[in-house]
XYZ file of C-alpha atoms in Angstrom:
340
model
C -39.262 -62.724 -63.217
C -38.957 -61.976 -66.938
C -36.718 -64.453 -68.749
C -34.543 -63.126 -71.566
C -34.401 -65.622 -74.441
C -31.308 -65.345 -76.645
C -31.513 -67.020 -80.058
C -28.522 -68.868 -81.485
C -27.617 -66.158 -84.005
C -27.713 -63.513 -81.255
C -25.094 -65.153 -79.028
C -21.912 -63.075 -79.106
C -19.243 -61.798 -76.729
C -21.470 -58.975 -75.455
C -24.346 -61.346 -74.685
C -22.016 -63.797 -72.956
C -20.507 -60.976 -70.903
C -24.015 -60.066 -69.696
C -24.778 -63.718 -68.988
C -21.531 -64.054 -67.054
C -22.418 -60.994 -64.983
C -25.789 -62.562 -64.141
C -23.981 -65.677 -62.896
C -21.516 -63.640 -60.815
C -24.260 -61.704 -59.056
C -26.159 -64.863 -58.103
C -28.618 -65.190 -60.988
C -29.588 -68.153 -63.151
C -28.610 -68.680 -66.799
C -29.590 -71.689 -68.911
C -26.924 -72.729 -71.404
C -26.377 -75.499 -73.956
C -23.915 -78.339 -73.529
C -23.188 -81.343 -75.719
C -25.265 -83.516 -73.354
C -28.387 -81.574 -72.279
C -29.143 -77.945 -71.427
C -27.841 -76.845 -68.018
C -29.407 -74.548 -65.420
C -26.377 -72.552 -64.337
C -25.475 -70.643 -61.178
C -22.284 -69.569 -59.424
C -20.894 -72.779 -57.911
C -19.124 -70.767 -55.191
C -22.338 -69.063 -54.008
C -24.532 -71.113 -51.661
C -27.527 -68.810 -52.120
C -27.271 -69.082 -55.905
C -27.172 -72.883 -55.635
C -30.343 -72.773 -53.537
C -32.041 -70.831 -56.349
C -31.274 -73.707 -58.717
C -33.004 -76.196 -56.427
C -35.991 -73.853 -56.062
C -36.371 -73.216 -59.804
C -36.333 -76.943 -60.586
C -38.223 -78.148 -57.528
C -35.177 -80.361 -56.931
C -34.482 -82.161 -53.630
C -31.596 -80.436 -51.845
C -29.642 -83.688 -51.327
C -29.325 -84.204 -55.091
C -25.847 -82.801 -55.919
C -25.104 -80.231 -58.616
C -22.236 -80.676 -61.076
C -19.556 -77.972 -61.184
C -18.595 -76.933 -64.726
C -15.137 -75.525 -65.504
C -13.404 -74.016 -68.528
C -10.322 -76.258 -68.665
C -9.543 -79.613 -67.012
C -6.688 -77.966 -65.095
C -9.165 -75.663 -63.314
C -10.317 -78.670 -61.280
C -7.392 -78.182 -58.894
C -8.976 -74.948 -57.645
C -12.170 -76.673 -56.537
C -11.290 -80.330 -55.898
C -8.441 -82.538 -54.699
C -7.243 -84.187 -57.896
C -4.857 -87.070 -58.511
C -3.211 -88.903 -61.398
C -6.392 -90.897 -62.060
C -8.277 -87.656 -62.650
C -5.516 -86.398 -64.912
C -5.624 -89.590 -66.999
C -9.392 -89.223 -67.348
C -9.004 -85.577 -68.296
C -6.394 -86.316 -70.953
C -8.601 -88.988 -72.494
C -12.087 -87.503 -72.262
C -12.032 -83.761 -71.518
C -13.447 -81.518 -72.732
C -16.372 -83.895 -73.128
C -19.391 -85.621 -71.571
C -17.669 -86.825 -68.391
C -18.106 -85.802 -64.744
C -15.531 -86.899 -62.158
C -16.419 -87.089 -58.448
C -13.526 -85.909 -56.251
C -13.045 -84.596 -52.689
C -14.138 -80.954 -52.690
C -12.142 -77.952 -51.545
C -13.585 -75.568 -48.953
C -14.479 -72.946 -51.572
C -17.294 -75.170 -52.863
C -20.267 -74.791 -50.489
C -22.284 -77.759 -49.274
C -25.358 -76.273 -50.957
C -23.692 -76.984 -54.306
C -22.770 -80.578 -53.439
C -26.021 -81.638 -51.806
C -24.303 -81.742 -48.412
C -21.501 -84.037 -49.572
C -17.756 -83.584 -49.056
C -17.234 -84.455 -52.723
C -17.849 -82.451 -55.882
C -18.610 -83.444 -59.460
C -16.217 -81.754 -61.900
C -17.038 -81.430 -65.597
C -15.355 -79.601 -68.474
C -17.958 -79.445 -71.265
C -17.072 -79.676 -74.931
C -19.755 -77.220 -76.078
C -18.108 -73.934 -77.054
C -20.954 -71.708 -75.836
C -20.815 -73.396 -72.432
C -17.073 -72.891 -72.114
C -17.253 -69.274 -73.289
C -19.969 -68.616 -70.698
C -17.907 -70.117 -67.866
C -14.921 -68.029 -68.938
C -17.076 -64.885 -69.114
C -18.488 -65.569 -65.645
C -15.026 -65.963 -64.149
C -16.389 -68.534 -61.694
C -17.232 -72.235 -61.975
C -20.860 -72.869 -62.884
C -22.993 -75.341 -60.940
C -25.631 -76.804 -63.223
C -28.084 -79.679 -63.295
C -30.296 -80.282 -66.328
C -32.531 -77.291 -67.060
C -35.923 -78.923 -66.559
C -38.480 -79.292 -63.808
C -37.308 -82.014 -61.443
C -38.394 -85.496 -62.514
C -39.334 -84.495 -66.066
C -37.455 -85.407 -69.270
C -34.209 -83.490 -69.625
C -34.083 -80.694 -72.229
C -32.145 -81.230 -75.441
C -33.586 -78.134 -77.139
C -34.035 -74.581 -75.885
C -37.791 -74.831 -76.476
C -37.916 -77.621 -73.858
C -36.287 -75.261 -71.354
C -38.644 -72.431 -72.211
C -41.647 -74.696 -71.587
C -40.392 -75.703 -68.126
C -38.523 -72.676 -66.793
C -39.785 -69.508 -68.500
C -40.226 -66.923 -65.743
C -38.005 -68.870 -63.324
C -34.559 -67.990 -64.722
C -32.866 -64.780 -65.837
C -31.670 -65.871 -69.269
C -31.869 -68.801 -71.692
C -29.122 -69.214 -74.313
C -30.370 -71.164 -77.340
C -27.476 -73.180 -78.739
C -29.518 -75.543 -80.905
C -30.012 -79.262 -80.386
C -27.646 -81.076 -78.018
C -25.370 -83.499 -79.852
C -25.211 -86.345 -77.298
C -28.692 -86.094 -75.806
C -28.264 -87.610 -72.331
C -26.432 -86.298 -69.288
C -22.712 -86.854 -68.778
C -21.133 -90.088 -67.638
C -20.293 -89.817 -63.923
C -17.413 -91.680 -62.283
C -16.184 -91.561 -58.692
C -12.417 -91.640 -58.184
C -10.940 -93.571 -55.244
C -7.170 -93.718 -55.681
C -6.666 -95.593 -58.948
C -10.130 -97.169 -58.816
C -13.240 -95.908 -60.594
C -16.912 -96.484 -59.893
C -19.414 -95.751 -62.646
C -22.317 -93.890 -61.033
C -24.179 -92.821 -64.174
C -23.586 -94.028 -67.751
C -23.482 -91.599 -70.652
C -21.565 -90.753 -73.807
C -18.308 -92.047 -72.296
C -19.100 -95.747 -72.083
C -18.042 -98.394 -69.583
C -15.998 -100.076 -72.324
C -14.123 -96.819 -72.980
C -13.290 -96.493 -69.283
C -12.188 -100.119 -68.967
C -9.927 -99.709 -71.986
C -7.859 -97.269 -69.898
C -8.315 -98.488 -66.307
C -8.050 -101.976 -64.834
C -10.400 -101.387 -61.894
C -13.796 -99.982 -62.929
C -16.863 -101.114 -60.998
C -20.510 -100.267 -61.638
C -22.751 -98.869 -58.910
C -25.862 -100.908 -58.161
C -28.045 -97.877 -58.908
C -26.932 -97.788 -62.569
C -29.264 -100.659 -63.455
C -31.349 -100.834 -60.282
C -32.550 -98.755 -57.366
C -30.438 -96.960 -54.780
C -30.809 -98.873 -51.493
C -33.084 -97.214 -48.944
C -31.286 -94.743 -46.701
C -28.216 -94.408 -48.949
C -27.343 -90.848 -49.984
C -26.874 -90.233 -53.717
C -23.245 -89.505 -54.607
C -24.238 -88.021 -57.949
C -27.293 -86.797 -59.848
C -29.558 -89.432 -61.347
C -29.073 -92.083 -58.654
C -31.944 -91.726 -56.212
C -35.064 -90.016 -57.471
C -37.474 -90.710 -60.309
C -36.058 -88.857 -63.283
C -36.718 -88.166 -66.946
C -40.372 -89.195 -66.632
C -43.261 -88.286 -68.939
C -46.659 -87.551 -67.405
C -48.143 -90.854 -68.601
C -46.954 -94.179 -67.177
C -44.177 -95.709 -69.279
C -43.629 -99.469 -69.599
C -40.517 -101.064 -71.092
C -41.139 -104.262 -73.024
C -38.386 -106.881 -73.260
C -38.270 -109.960 -75.455
C -37.517 -110.769 -79.078
C -38.743 -108.345 -81.726
C -41.613 -110.542 -82.927
C -43.093 -110.944 -79.438
C -42.625 -107.258 -78.615
C -44.296 -106.142 -81.846
C -47.218 -108.484 -81.216
C -47.570 -107.062 -77.703
C -47.474 -103.516 -79.067
C -50.125 -104.353 -81.690
C -52.440 -105.829 -79.043
C -52.218 -102.766 -76.781
C -55.232 -100.529 -76.258
C -55.689 -98.062 -79.084
C -55.018 -95.092 -76.785
C -51.553 -96.452 -75.907
C -48.728 -94.483 -77.518
C -45.828 -96.539 -78.856
C -42.165 -95.542 -78.974
C -40.802 -97.537 -81.903
C -37.688 -97.893 -84.017
C -37.643 -96.035 -87.332
C -38.052 -99.318 -89.220
C -41.283 -100.085 -87.322
C -43.231 -96.870 -87.901
C -45.608 -98.431 -90.450
C -46.267 -101.628 -88.473
C -48.852 -100.226 -86.049
C -51.547 -98.449 -88.110
C -54.100 -98.367 -85.268
C -51.773 -96.678 -82.785
C -50.030 -93.359 -82.377
C -46.293 -93.899 -82.717
C -43.164 -91.813 -82.137
C -39.925 -92.891 -83.811
C -36.858 -93.042 -81.569
C -34.153 -93.850 -84.144
C -32.926 -96.841 -86.090
C -32.902 -100.170 -84.244
C -29.112 -100.435 -84.515
C -28.385 -96.702 -84.273
C -28.010 -96.413 -80.506
C -26.496 -92.922 -80.716
C -29.613 -91.698 -82.534
C -31.863 -93.340 -79.930
C -29.927 -91.669 -77.113
C -30.168 -88.294 -78.838
C -33.902 -88.693 -79.510
C -35.020 -90.138 -76.160
C -35.907 -87.051 -74.128
C -37.488 -85.218 -77.070
C -39.608 -88.318 -77.770
C -40.828 -88.452 -74.166
C -41.760 -84.774 -74.340
C -43.589 -85.393 -77.630
C -45.548 -88.164 -75.911
C -46.615 -85.674 -73.247
C -47.606 -83.123 -75.888
C -49.699 -85.799 -77.617
C -51.652 -86.372 -74.406
C -50.611 -90.004 -74.078
C -52.356 -91.967 -71.320
C -49.931 -94.890 -71.464
C -46.618 -95.404 -73.264
C -44.859 -98.596 -74.355
C -41.217 -98.695 -75.456
C -38.595 -101.354 -76.242
C -36.370 -102.351 -73.318
C -32.773 -101.331 -74.165
C -29.748 -103.564 -73.711
C -27.260 -103.009 -70.879
C -24.162 -102.910 -73.077
C -22.107 -100.148 -74.689
C -23.823 -96.821 -75.219
C -27.162 -98.586 -74.778
C -26.454 -98.791 -71.025
C -27.031 -95.020 -70.861
C -30.366 -95.512 -72.612
C -31.315 -98.340 -70.227
C -30.366 -96.247 -67.179
C -32.537 -93.293 -68.242
C -35.493 -95.350 -69.396
C -35.836 -97.521 -66.290
C -36.035 -94.342 -64.226
C -38.490 -92.728 -66.617
C -40.560 -95.915 -66.339
C -40.235 -96.165 -62.538
C -38.712 -99.639 -63.169
C -41.907 -100.918 -64.855
C -40.516 -103.700 -67.073
C -42.607 -106.264 -68.965
C -40.639 -109.375 -69.947
C -42.232 -111.516 -72.669
């Protein structure tokens, strides 16, 4: 397959009409969102959904998220309620996915065999224009090889999926940098399944009953099916083993300094000059969590490009936006945590 790569300044109505036609006929189009790049297919077409799993090498029980143009479109594909509508009014369009009972038009191939579907209305204008041009909802996971760091730039997608998809739309760098927050709706109760740009605090400011799934900070129990992406399998991982180091800054920096010289260090911007004998990659200011979230996946890909044999990184906190960082990094590190 020859992949057509469309640069940012080439994206126009004619290009999006062609991309929409590819989606309608069962092809694959990669598109930007505010979170990460998505690998898109017709959510109503079981065979198209299977192509997504094949292109990524993704396990077929790992559900795909269904992307829509407006929050109101959810009623066509899912059984909504007032809780969904409150979420939509507060956070859509935006980096939020809501798990709801699916309607029959959504095939099981799209939902990983589940009777529920993840509904998301992205904020990114190119994404929404593409969905509108396609005239169908778009099922899309992150546009990377399964298990690898998610793509926040079109060049990341090209490296992983060139020759495996019909078209890549380059929309520039993603503004959030990690996948959407996912919540499951059960009446007026919410369960946080995956943290993201919509934080737990933001949800609890609107809803009295918001619980957190065990898999957010730990491992999914053996034999339990994942209700959403990012719950079960190793994700976001660089090729080299990654270890997260917890403890106060002084102890962590001493541990970093004592590491073998071929260990690559992910460090805060303020620490770049502290480790002259090591290769370092800056991940953002120590107190700028949004910058760290945005930089994470690109930094892990840079570590791969540098040929790192081992990677050390600070262990994030489990509060606020940092919970999204913690969730991604423990999976990237296969839960390898060093506590000092």
